Each structure stands twice: as C-alpha cells, then as structure tokens.
Amino acid sequence: MVNAEAYMRYISNQLSESERDSLREKLLADSELSDSFADWENESIDSLAHGRLSPAEAAAIGDYLAATHQQSRIALAAALSKPRRAAVSPYAMALALAAVLLLTFPVTRLWRDRNTAAPAAVAVQLFPGTLRSGGVMQQVPKSAGRRIQLQLQYLDATPVGKCRVEIESIVLESDCGAAEHVVALPIGLASGRHRVDLIYHDGADRFVYFFDLID
Amino acid sequence: MYSSPRWTLDANAFEKLLAALAPERDAAAVRYEELRLRLIRVLRWERTSDPESLADEAFTRLARRLVGGEAIADVPAYLSGIVRFLVKEDIAQRQRALPLEGDHPASETSGNEIERAHAALERCLAALDGAQRALVLGYYQGDQMARIFNRKKQAAALGLALNALRNRALRLREKLETCVRGQLVRDGSVPNNTKGKGTW
C-alpha cells in the first residue's frame, strides 16, 4: 500500500531494495502519487515545525532534512503558517477554540465490552486537531490483557464518508465522521506516543490524532 | 560533475528524447518538465547530493540509448533503472569524498532562524501576484483542523477540486521555497552547500 507511512519509510531508508525499486518506478510514472508524497512531506515538515510529530517521526524527518541540507524548510514551514491578520478567518478561529475546549475533557471510560468470551475493553475518546508543542496530549491508560477501543469524536463540520484509519501498522477501512466510530487497538501496542490517521478516500482530507499510551 | 565525459546531450539527441515522450513536440515538452520534476523529487527522497544535476544526467543517459537506436516503450520504468545506478554512484562518490559523512548535525530551529525565514518569505510572497499569494497563504495557514476547513472553502471559492487546489499550492510552495532559500543564502543565514539551485 502506498500511503503516508510508505513516504516515511522511503525517506528513512526502511524499504527493502525491491520495495524501493517498485516505489521509485511508481513515483516516476504517476504524477498524482508524486504530488501526494510531496504533500505528505510538506505536512510532515509543518508538523515537525509545530511539534506535532511523534518522536520517531520527528527523528526520521529531521535526519532526512539534515542529510539533504534542507533544514531551512523547517523555519520556512514555521514562518508560512504564522498567523497573518488578513488570512485568519473568524471561522477558523472558532474551530480552533472548539477543538481546545473539547480537549479539556478528561479521558473518559465510556464502555466496557460485555462479551465474556472476549477480553474486557476500555474505550477512550479522542478529538481531532489537537496538538501543538506543549499542548494537551490525550493519555490512554494501558490495562494488561484488555483490549482498548478508541472512540473517535468529531466536530459537526467534519466530513462524513469512507476513509482509511491507520494506527501504526493497522489499516482499517471505515466510515469516518459517524457518531459511533470505534477502532480497536491491538493488545500488544507498545507504550508511548502513537498516531491515528484518518485518510478520506478522495485523498485530500486527512485528520491526525495523537495519544500517549501509558502504563 | 555528473555529465558523461564522452557523450553530451545535443539538440538532435534532445529531440529524440522528446519524441520518446509524446508524438507532438508541445505535449512532449510538457511531459518532459513533469517527468523532470518527479525525477528531482525521487532523487531528493533517495538522499542524493545533487538531485537537479543527477536528473539531467538521467535524461542524458536515456537520450544516449535512444540515439543508439534502442526502443524504449516505458520511459519512467527505464528512468527508474537509471536512477538506481545513479544513486549507487552518488553514494560511492560521497564515500570517497567524505568518508566520515553520515553524522548529520542535529538542527534546532531557533526563533532567529524563523524570523529570518519569515522576513525572506514576506519578500518572496510580495513577488507573487495577489491571487497566488492568497492561495498559498490560505492553504498552509493554521493548524490541522483549520487547514481542512480553509481548504474546502478555498476550493469551493475557486471552483476547484481539492486535489487541483493541492497541486496549485504545492507548485507555489516549491516556488516560494526556492525563493526563500535563495534569500537566506544571499544574507548568509544558510550555507550554500547544496549544488542544486532549484527545487529542494
């Protein structure tokens, strides 16, 4: 599958030689894919500039930029997204405020799996549009032997539709933006910072969530 | 540095190269520019030292094959093979030149750097026309949530699909990045240690 993770693995030299050959050929033949990679790169650099990447992703992008003498792009990304009086719409400000207010809700246990055959589950809420460096991080308590369910909550204006949910190596096809949207984390997921990507099928919309899985 | 010493791309060879890309010359020229951009990006993602020169070298090697009478049905696939060799050659060359290269200094982006980039950015933005400036600023403004909503509004206002809007913003950002880098090199904020002059 060619996605944002493939981009990260490509620039981090984590692909096998045959994977690399295959991806390179696709990138040369397919303008849309090349543009998608360039877009993911820009978004990654912007996220790096604002402290929104996981440590592993930040290290990967930082090493790539250093190796290719492109560190100045980090400063440019910070400058480009710096608010300008004329460019900030009241609508965007209201949305940002809404996101912050939602984030002040504590992580809540919502639901416990009643199926006795399955391990008990803990559900936590995640909200989109969360982090800047030093901002509030959703913390998800890890409970031994229990499956963790993430219930994704949306603002009213979030698009509804088919999308791909990516959590680490897990890729799920799902209905995003729906009221009851729950994704399960694998029991063996390591403690630390994790990222959830919702990628809508038109390829243009992407939501990113972060959470800290804590012991 | 990467040009073949015994063979150069002359006008005749370049025409053969264009003919392999599309039957009509204008369409071929467009295709060449698009392919060159993709080639430079790939060579950058492959961490080569000089993506632009290597892209030109890849085309030179391709043209040489065409002039030699080789029939190449799938140009991107053929170029991919050339890139594979060029990357290996580039690594070997860098290892010979700088055996200790590989430890990249960690780069913290300081407030001063951001301020200098911001000043350079403002100068480069001033060189764009009003519509381009509004498009690129609107597209990259704000955090993740704000961006999503801004982009939908932008696309609707311009009558564009989101992908088309993204592609316009990408091109403008690449143009801005080239301009800002040039400004930073000129004022000494960034060492001119990349050989490529354009896309980075």
Coordinates of C-alpha atoms in Angstrom, one line a residue:
Chain A
M1 CA 0.0 0.0 0.0
V2 CA 1.3 3.4 -0.9
N3 CA 0.5 5.9 1.8
A4 CA 2.0 8.4 4.2
E5 CA 3.7 5.6 6.0
A6 CA 5.3 4.5 2.8
Y7 CA 6.6 8.0 2.3
M8 CA 8.2 7.9 5.8
R9 CA 9.7 4.5 5.2
Y10 CA 11.1 5.7 1.8
I11 CA 12.8 8.7 3.1
S12 CA 14.1 6.8 6.2
N13 CA 15.7 4.1 4.1
Q14 CA 13.5 1.5 5.6
L15 CA 12.3 -0.2 2.4
S16 CA 13.8 -3.3 1.0
E17 CA 15.6 -2.9 -2.3
S18 CA 12.8 -4.5 -4.3
E19 CA 10.2 -2.3 -2.5
R20 CA 12.3 0.7 -3.2
D21 CA 12.6 -0.1 -6.9
S22 CA 8.9 -0.7 -7.2
L23 CA 8.0 2.5 -5.4
R24 CA 10.5 4.6 -7.4
E25 CA 9.1 3.3 -10.6
K26 CA 5.6 4.3 -9.5
L27 CA 6.7 7.7 -8.3
L28 CA 8.2 8.4 -11.8
A29 CA 5.2 7.2 -13.7
D30 CA 2.4 8.6 -11.5
S31 CA 2.1 12.4 -11.1
E32 CA -0.7 12.1 -8.6
L33 CA 1.4 9.8 -6.4
S34 CA 4.5 12.1 -6.7
D35 CA 2.3 15.1 -5.7
S36 CA 0.9 13.1 -2.7
F37 CA 4.4 12.3 -1.5
A38 CA 5.4 16.0 -1.9
D39 CA 2.2 17.0 0.0
W40 CA 2.9 14.5 2.8
E41 CA 6.4 15.8 3.0
N42 CA 5.2 19.4 3.4
E43 CA 2.6 18.4 6.0
S44 CA 5.3 16.4 7.9
I45 CA 7.7 19.4 7.9
D46 CA 4.9 21.7 9.1
S47 CA 4.0 19.2 11.8
L48 CA 7.7 19.0 12.8
A49 CA 7.9 22.8 12.9
H50 CA 5.0 22.8 15.3
G51 CA 6.0 19.9 17.5
R52 CA 3.1 17.7 16.3
L53 CA 5.1 14.6 15.3
S54 CA 5.8 11.5 17.3
P55 CA 9.5 11.3 18.4
A56 CA 10.2 8.6 15.9
E57 CA 8.6 10.6 13.0
A58 CA 10.4 13.7 14.1
A59 CA 13.7 11.9 14.1
A60 CA 13.1 10.4 10.7
I61 CA 12.1 13.7 9.1
G62 CA 14.8 15.6 10.9
D63 CA 17.5 13.1 9.7
Y64 CA 16.2 13.3 6.1
L65 CA 16.2 17.1 6.1
A66 CA 19.7 17.2 7.6
A67 CA 21.1 14.6 5.2
T68 CA 19.8 16.5 2.2
H69 CA 20.6 20.0 3.5
Q70 CA 17.0 21.1 3.7
Q71 CA 16.8 22.1 7.4
S72 CA 15.8 25.6 6.4
R73 CA 12.5 24.2 5.3
I74 CA 11.6 23.8 9.0
A75 CA 12.0 27.5 9.6
L76 CA 10.0 28.3 6.4
A77 CA 7.2 26.0 7.5
A78 CA 7.0 27.8 10.8
A79 CA 7.0 31.2 9.0
L80 CA 4.5 30.1 6.4
S81 CA 1.9 29.0 9.0
K82 CA 2.5 32.0 11.2
P83 CA -0.9 33.8 11.5
R84 CA -1.3 36.9 9.4
R85 CA -4.0 39.3 10.3
A86 CA -5.8 39.2 7.0
A87 CA -5.6 35.5 6.5
V88 CA -7.1 34.2 9.7
S89 CA -10.9 33.8 9.3
P90 CA -13.2 34.0 12.3
Y91 CA -14.5 30.6 11.3
A92 CA -11.0 29.1 11.6
M93 CA -10.6 30.8 15.0
A94 CA -13.9 29.4 16.2
L95 CA -12.9 25.9 15.1
A96 CA -9.6 26.1 16.8
L97 CA -11.3 27.2 20.0
A98 CA -13.8 24.4 19.7
A99 CA -11.0 21.9 19.4
V100 CA -9.3 23.3 22.5
L101 CA -12.5 23.2 24.5
L102 CA -13.1 19.6 23.5
L103 CA -9.6 18.7 24.5
T104 CA -10.1 19.9 28.0
F105 CA -12.4 17.0 28.6
P106 CA -10.7 14.3 30.6
V107 CA -10.1 10.9 29.1
T108 CA -13.2 9.1 29.9
R109 CA -14.0 5.4 30.3
L110 CA -17.1 5.0 28.2
W111 CA -17.8 1.4 27.6
R112 CA -16.8 -2.0 28.8
D113 CA -17.1 -5.0 26.5
R114 CA -19.8 -7.2 27.9
N115 CA -18.8 -10.2 25.8
T116 CA -17.3 -12.6 28.3
A117 CA -15.6 -14.5 25.6
A118 CA -13.6 -11.5 24.6
P119 CA -11.1 -9.6 26.8
A120 CA -12.6 -6.6 28.5
A121 CA -12.2 -3.4 26.7
V122 CA -11.7 0.2 27.7
A123 CA -12.9 3.0 25.4
V124 CA -11.4 6.4 25.3
Q125 CA -12.3 9.5 23.4
L126 CA -10.0 11.2 21.0
F127 CA -10.7 14.5 19.4
P128 CA -9.2 15.8 16.2
G129 CA -6.9 18.8 15.7
T130 CA -5.1 18.5 18.9
L131 CA -1.5 19.2 19.5
R132 CA 1.0 21.9 19.4
S133 CA 4.2 21.5 21.2
G134 CA 3.5 21.5 25.0
G135 CA -0.3 21.2 24.3
V136 CA -2.7 18.8 25.8
M137 CA -1.9 15.2 25.0
Q138 CA -4.6 12.5 25.2
Q139 CA -3.4 9.9 27.6
V140 CA -4.8 6.4 27.2
P141 CA -4.1 4.1 30.1
K142 CA -2.9 0.7 29.2
S143 CA -4.5 -2.2 31.0
A144 CA -2.9 -5.6 30.9
G145 CA -4.8 -8.1 28.9
R146 CA -7.6 -5.7 28.0
R147 CA -8.4 -4.6 24.5
I148 CA -8.5 -0.8 24.1
Q149 CA -11.1 0.8 22.0
L150 CA -10.7 4.4 20.7
Q151 CA -14.0 6.1 20.2
L152 CA -13.3 8.9 17.7
Q153 CA -15.4 12.0 18.2
Y154 CA -16.0 14.6 15.6
L155 CA -16.9 18.2 15.3
D156 CA -20.1 18.8 13.4
A157 CA -18.4 20.1 10.4
T158 CA -16.1 17.1 10.0
P159 CA -16.7 15.3 6.7
V160 CA -18.6 12.0 6.8
G161 CA -17.6 9.2 4.4
K162 CA -15.5 6.3 3.7
C163 CA -12.0 6.6 4.9
R164 CA -8.9 4.7 5.9
V165 CA -7.9 4.5 9.5
E166 CA -4.2 3.9 10.1
I167 CA -2.8 3.2 13.5
E168 CA 0.8 2.1 13.3
S169 CA 0.7 -0.9 11.0
I170 CA -3.0 -1.4 11.3
V171 CA -5.1 -0.2 8.4
L172 CA -8.9 -0.3 8.5
E173 CA -11.5 0.8 6.0
S174 CA -14.2 2.6 7.9
D175 CA -17.0 5.1 8.0
C176 CA -15.4 8.2 9.4
G177 CA -17.4 11.1 10.8
A178 CA -20.1 8.7 12.0
A179 CA -21.5 9.1 15.5
E180 CA -20.4 5.6 16.6
H181 CA -16.9 5.3 15.3
V182 CA -14.8 2.9 17.4
V183 CA -11.5 1.4 16.4
A184 CA -9.7 -1.2 18.4
L185 CA -6.0 -1.0 19.4
P186 CA -4.0 -4.2 19.4
I187 CA -3.3 -5.5 22.9
G188 CA 0.5 -5.6 22.2
L189 CA 0.8 -1.9 21.2
A190 CA 3.8 -0.5 23.0
S191 CA 3.6 2.3 25.5
G192 CA 4.5 5.7 24.1
R193 CA 3.2 8.2 21.6
H194 CA 1.0 6.9 18.8
R195 CA -0.7 8.5 15.9
V196 CA -4.0 7.8 14.3
D197 CA -4.5 8.9 10.7
L198 CA -7.9 9.2 9.1
I199 CA -7.5 9.5 5.3
Y200 CA -10.6 10.2 3.3
H201 CA -10.9 8.4 0.0
D202 CA -10.6 11.4 -2.2
G203 CA -7.1 11.7 -0.8
A204 CA -7.4 15.3 0.0
D205 CA -8.6 15.2 3.6
R206 CA -6.6 13.9 6.5
F207 CA -7.2 14.1 10.2
V208 CA -4.4 13.2 12.6
Y209 CA -4.9 12.3 16.2
F210 CA -2.2 11.6 18.7
F211 CA -2.3 9.9 22.0
D212 CA 0.1 8.6 24.7
L213 CA -0.4 5.0 25.6
I214 CA 0.7 4.9 29.3
D215 CA 1.3 2.0 31.6
Chain B
M1 CA 30.2 16.7 -12.2
Y2 CA 27.8 14.0 -13.3
S3 CA 27.8 14.7 -17.0
S4 CA 29.1 11.8 -19.1
P5 CA 32.6 12.8 -20.3
R6 CA 32.4 11.1 -23.7
W7 CA 28.8 12.0 -24.7
T8 CA 26.7 15.1 -24.3
L9 CA 23.1 15.9 -24.9
D10 CA 22.9 17.8 -28.2
A11 CA 19.9 19.3 -30.0
N12 CA 19.4 16.1 -32.0
A13 CA 19.5 13.9 -29.0
F14 CA 17.1 16.1 -27.1
E15 CA 14.6 15.9 -30.0
K16 CA 14.9 12.1 -29.9
L17 CA 14.2 12.3 -26.1
L18 CA 11.1 14.5 -26.6
A19 CA 9.9 12.2 -29.4
A20 CA 10.1 9.2 -27.0
L21 CA 7.8 11.1 -24.5
A22 CA 5.0 12.1 -26.8
P23 CA 4.4 12.3 -30.6
E24 CA 3.7 16.1 -30.6
R25 CA 6.5 18.3 -29.6
D26 CA 4.5 20.7 -27.3
A27 CA 2.9 17.8 -25.4
A28 CA 6.4 16.2 -25.2
A29 CA 7.9 19.4 -23.7
V30 CA 5.2 19.5 -21.1
R31 CA 5.7 15.8 -20.3
Y32 CA 9.5 16.4 -20.1
E33 CA 9.0 19.1 -17.5
E34 CA 6.6 17.0 -15.4
L35 CA 8.9 14.0 -15.6
R36 CA 11.9 16.1 -14.6
L37 CA 10.1 17.4 -11.5
R38 CA 9.2 13.9 -10.5
L39 CA 12.8 12.8 -11.1
I40 CA 14.2 15.6 -9.0
R41 CA 11.8 14.7 -6.2
V42 CA 12.7 11.0 -6.3
L43 CA 16.4 11.8 -6.3
R44 CA 15.9 14.1 -3.3
W45 CA 13.9 11.4 -1.4
E46 CA 16.8 9.0 -2.3
R47 CA 19.0 11.5 -0.4
T48 CA 21.4 12.1 -3.3
S49 CA 23.8 15.0 -3.1
D50 CA 22.6 16.9 -6.2
P51 CA 19.1 16.0 -7.4
E52 CA 19.0 18.5 -10.3
S53 CA 22.3 17.6 -11.9
L54 CA 21.5 13.9 -11.4
A55 CA 18.1 14.3 -13.1
D56 CA 19.8 15.9 -16.1
E57 CA 22.3 13.1 -16.1
A58 CA 19.5 10.6 -16.1
F59 CA 18.0 12.2 -19.2
T60 CA 21.3 12.3 -20.9
R61 CA 21.8 8.6 -20.4
L62 CA 18.3 7.9 -21.6
A63 CA 18.9 10.1 -24.7
R64 CA 22.1 8.3 -25.4
R65 CA 20.3 5.0 -25.5
L66 CA 17.6 6.4 -27.9
V67 CA 20.3 7.9 -30.2
G68 CA 21.9 4.5 -30.2
G69 CA 18.7 3.0 -31.6
E70 CA 17.3 1.4 -28.5
A71 CA 13.4 1.2 -28.5
I72 CA 12.2 2.3 -25.1
A73 CA 8.5 1.7 -24.6
D74 CA 8.2 2.6 -20.9
V75 CA 10.3 5.7 -20.3
P76 CA 9.5 6.1 -16.5
A77 CA 10.5 2.4 -15.9
Y78 CA 13.7 2.8 -17.8
L79 CA 14.5 6.0 -16.0
S80 CA 13.9 4.2 -12.7
G81 CA 16.6 1.8 -13.6
I82 CA 19.0 4.6 -14.5
V83 CA 18.2 6.3 -11.1
R84 CA 19.0 3.1 -9.3
F85 CA 22.6 3.2 -10.8
L86 CA 22.9 7.0 -10.3
V87 CA 22.0 6.6 -6.6
K88 CA 24.7 3.9 -6.1
E89 CA 27.3 6.0 -8.0
D90 CA 26.4 9.1 -5.9
I91 CA 26.8 7.1 -2.6
A92 CA 30.1 5.8 -3.8
Q93 CA 31.3 9.2 -4.8
R94 CA 30.3 10.7 -1.5
Q95 CA 32.0 8.0 0.4
R96 CA 35.2 8.6 -1.5
A97 CA 35.0 12.4 -1.0
L98 CA 33.8 12.4 2.7
P99 CA 34.4 9.1 4.4
L100 CA 33.0 10.4 7.7
E101 CA 29.8 11.9 6.3
G102 CA 26.7 10.4 7.8
D103 CA 26.6 12.2 11.1
H104 CA 24.3 15.0 10.4
P105 CA 24.3 17.8 13.0
A106 CA 21.0 17.9 14.8
S107 CA 19.2 21.1 13.8
E108 CA 17.1 23.0 16.3
T109 CA 15.1 25.7 14.6
S110 CA 15.7 28.9 16.6
G111 CA 13.5 31.9 16.9
N112 CA 16.1 33.9 15.0
E113 CA 16.0 31.4 12.1
I114 CA 12.2 31.6 12.0
E115 CA 12.3 35.4 12.0
R116 CA 14.8 35.4 9.1
A117 CA 12.8 32.9 7.2
H118 CA 9.7 34.9 7.9
A119 CA 11.3 38.1 6.5
A120 CA 12.6 36.2 3.4
L121 CA 9.1 34.7 3.0
E122 CA 7.5 38.1 3.1
R123 CA 9.8 39.3 0.3
C124 CA 9.1 36.2 -1.8
L125 CA 5.4 36.5 -1.2
A126 CA 5.5 40.1 -2.4
A127 CA 6.8 38.8 -5.8
L128 CA 3.7 36.6 -6.3
D129 CA 0.6 38.0 -7.7
G130 CA -2.3 38.6 -5.4
A131 CA -4.3 35.5 -6.3
Q132 CA -1.3 33.3 -5.9
R133 CA -0.3 34.9 -2.6
A134 CA -3.9 34.4 -1.2
L135 CA -3.9 30.8 -2.4
V136 CA -0.7 29.7 -0.8
L137 CA -1.2 31.6 2.4
G138 CA -4.8 30.3 2.8
Y139 CA -3.7 26.7 2.0
Y140 CA -0.9 26.5 4.6
Q141 CA -2.4 28.7 7.3
G142 CA -3.4 27.4 10.7
D143 CA -3.2 24.1 12.3
Q144 CA -4.6 20.8 11.1
M145 CA -8.3 21.4 11.8
A146 CA -8.3 25.0 10.5
R147 CA -6.5 23.9 7.3
I148 CA -9.1 21.3 6.5
F149 CA -11.9 23.7 6.6
N150 CA -10.0 26.6 5.0
R151 CA -9.1 24.3 2.1
K152 CA -12.6 23.3 1.5
K153 CA -13.7 26.9 1.5
Q154 CA -10.8 27.8 -0.8
A155 CA -11.6 25.0 -3.3
A156 CA -15.3 26.0 -3.4
A157 CA -14.5 29.6 -3.8
L158 CA -12.1 28.9 -6.7
G159 CA -14.3 26.2 -8.3
L160 CA -11.6 23.6 -7.9
A161 CA -11.5 20.0 -6.8
L162 CA -9.4 19.6 -3.6
N163 CA -6.7 17.7 -5.5
A164 CA -6.4 20.5 -8.0
L165 CA -6.1 23.1 -5.2
R166 CA -3.5 21.0 -3.5
N167 CA -1.4 20.8 -6.7
R168 CA -1.5 24.5 -7.2
A169 CA -0.5 25.1 -3.6
L170 CA 2.3 22.5 -4.0
R171 CA 3.8 24.3 -7.0
L172 CA 3.5 27.7 -5.3
R173 CA 5.2 26.3 -2.1
E174 CA 8.0 24.9 -4.2
K175 CA 8.5 28.3 -5.9
L176 CA 8.4 30.0 -2.5
E177 CA 10.9 27.5 -1.0
T178 CA 13.3 28.1 -3.9
C179 CA 13.0 31.9 -3.5
V180 CA 13.4 31.8 0.3
R181 CA 16.4 29.6 0.2
G182 CA 18.0 32.0 -2.3
Q183 CA 17.3 34.9 0.0
L184 CA 18.7 33.1 3.0
V185 CA 21.8 32.0 1.1
R186 CA 22.3 35.6 0.0
D187 CA 22.1 37.1 3.5
G188 CA 24.3 34.3 4.9
S189 CA 21.7 32.6 7.1
V190 CA 22.1 29.4 5.2
P191 CA 25.3 28.0 3.8
N192 CA 25.3 27.4 0.1
N193 CA 26.2 23.8 0.5
T194 CA 23.7 22.3 -1.9
K195 CA 24.7 22.0 -5.5
G196 CA 21.1 22.1 -6.8
K197 CA 19.8 25.6 -7.3
G198 CA 16.1 24.9 -7.7
T199 CA 13.7 22.6 -6.0
W200 CA 14.7 21.4 -2.6

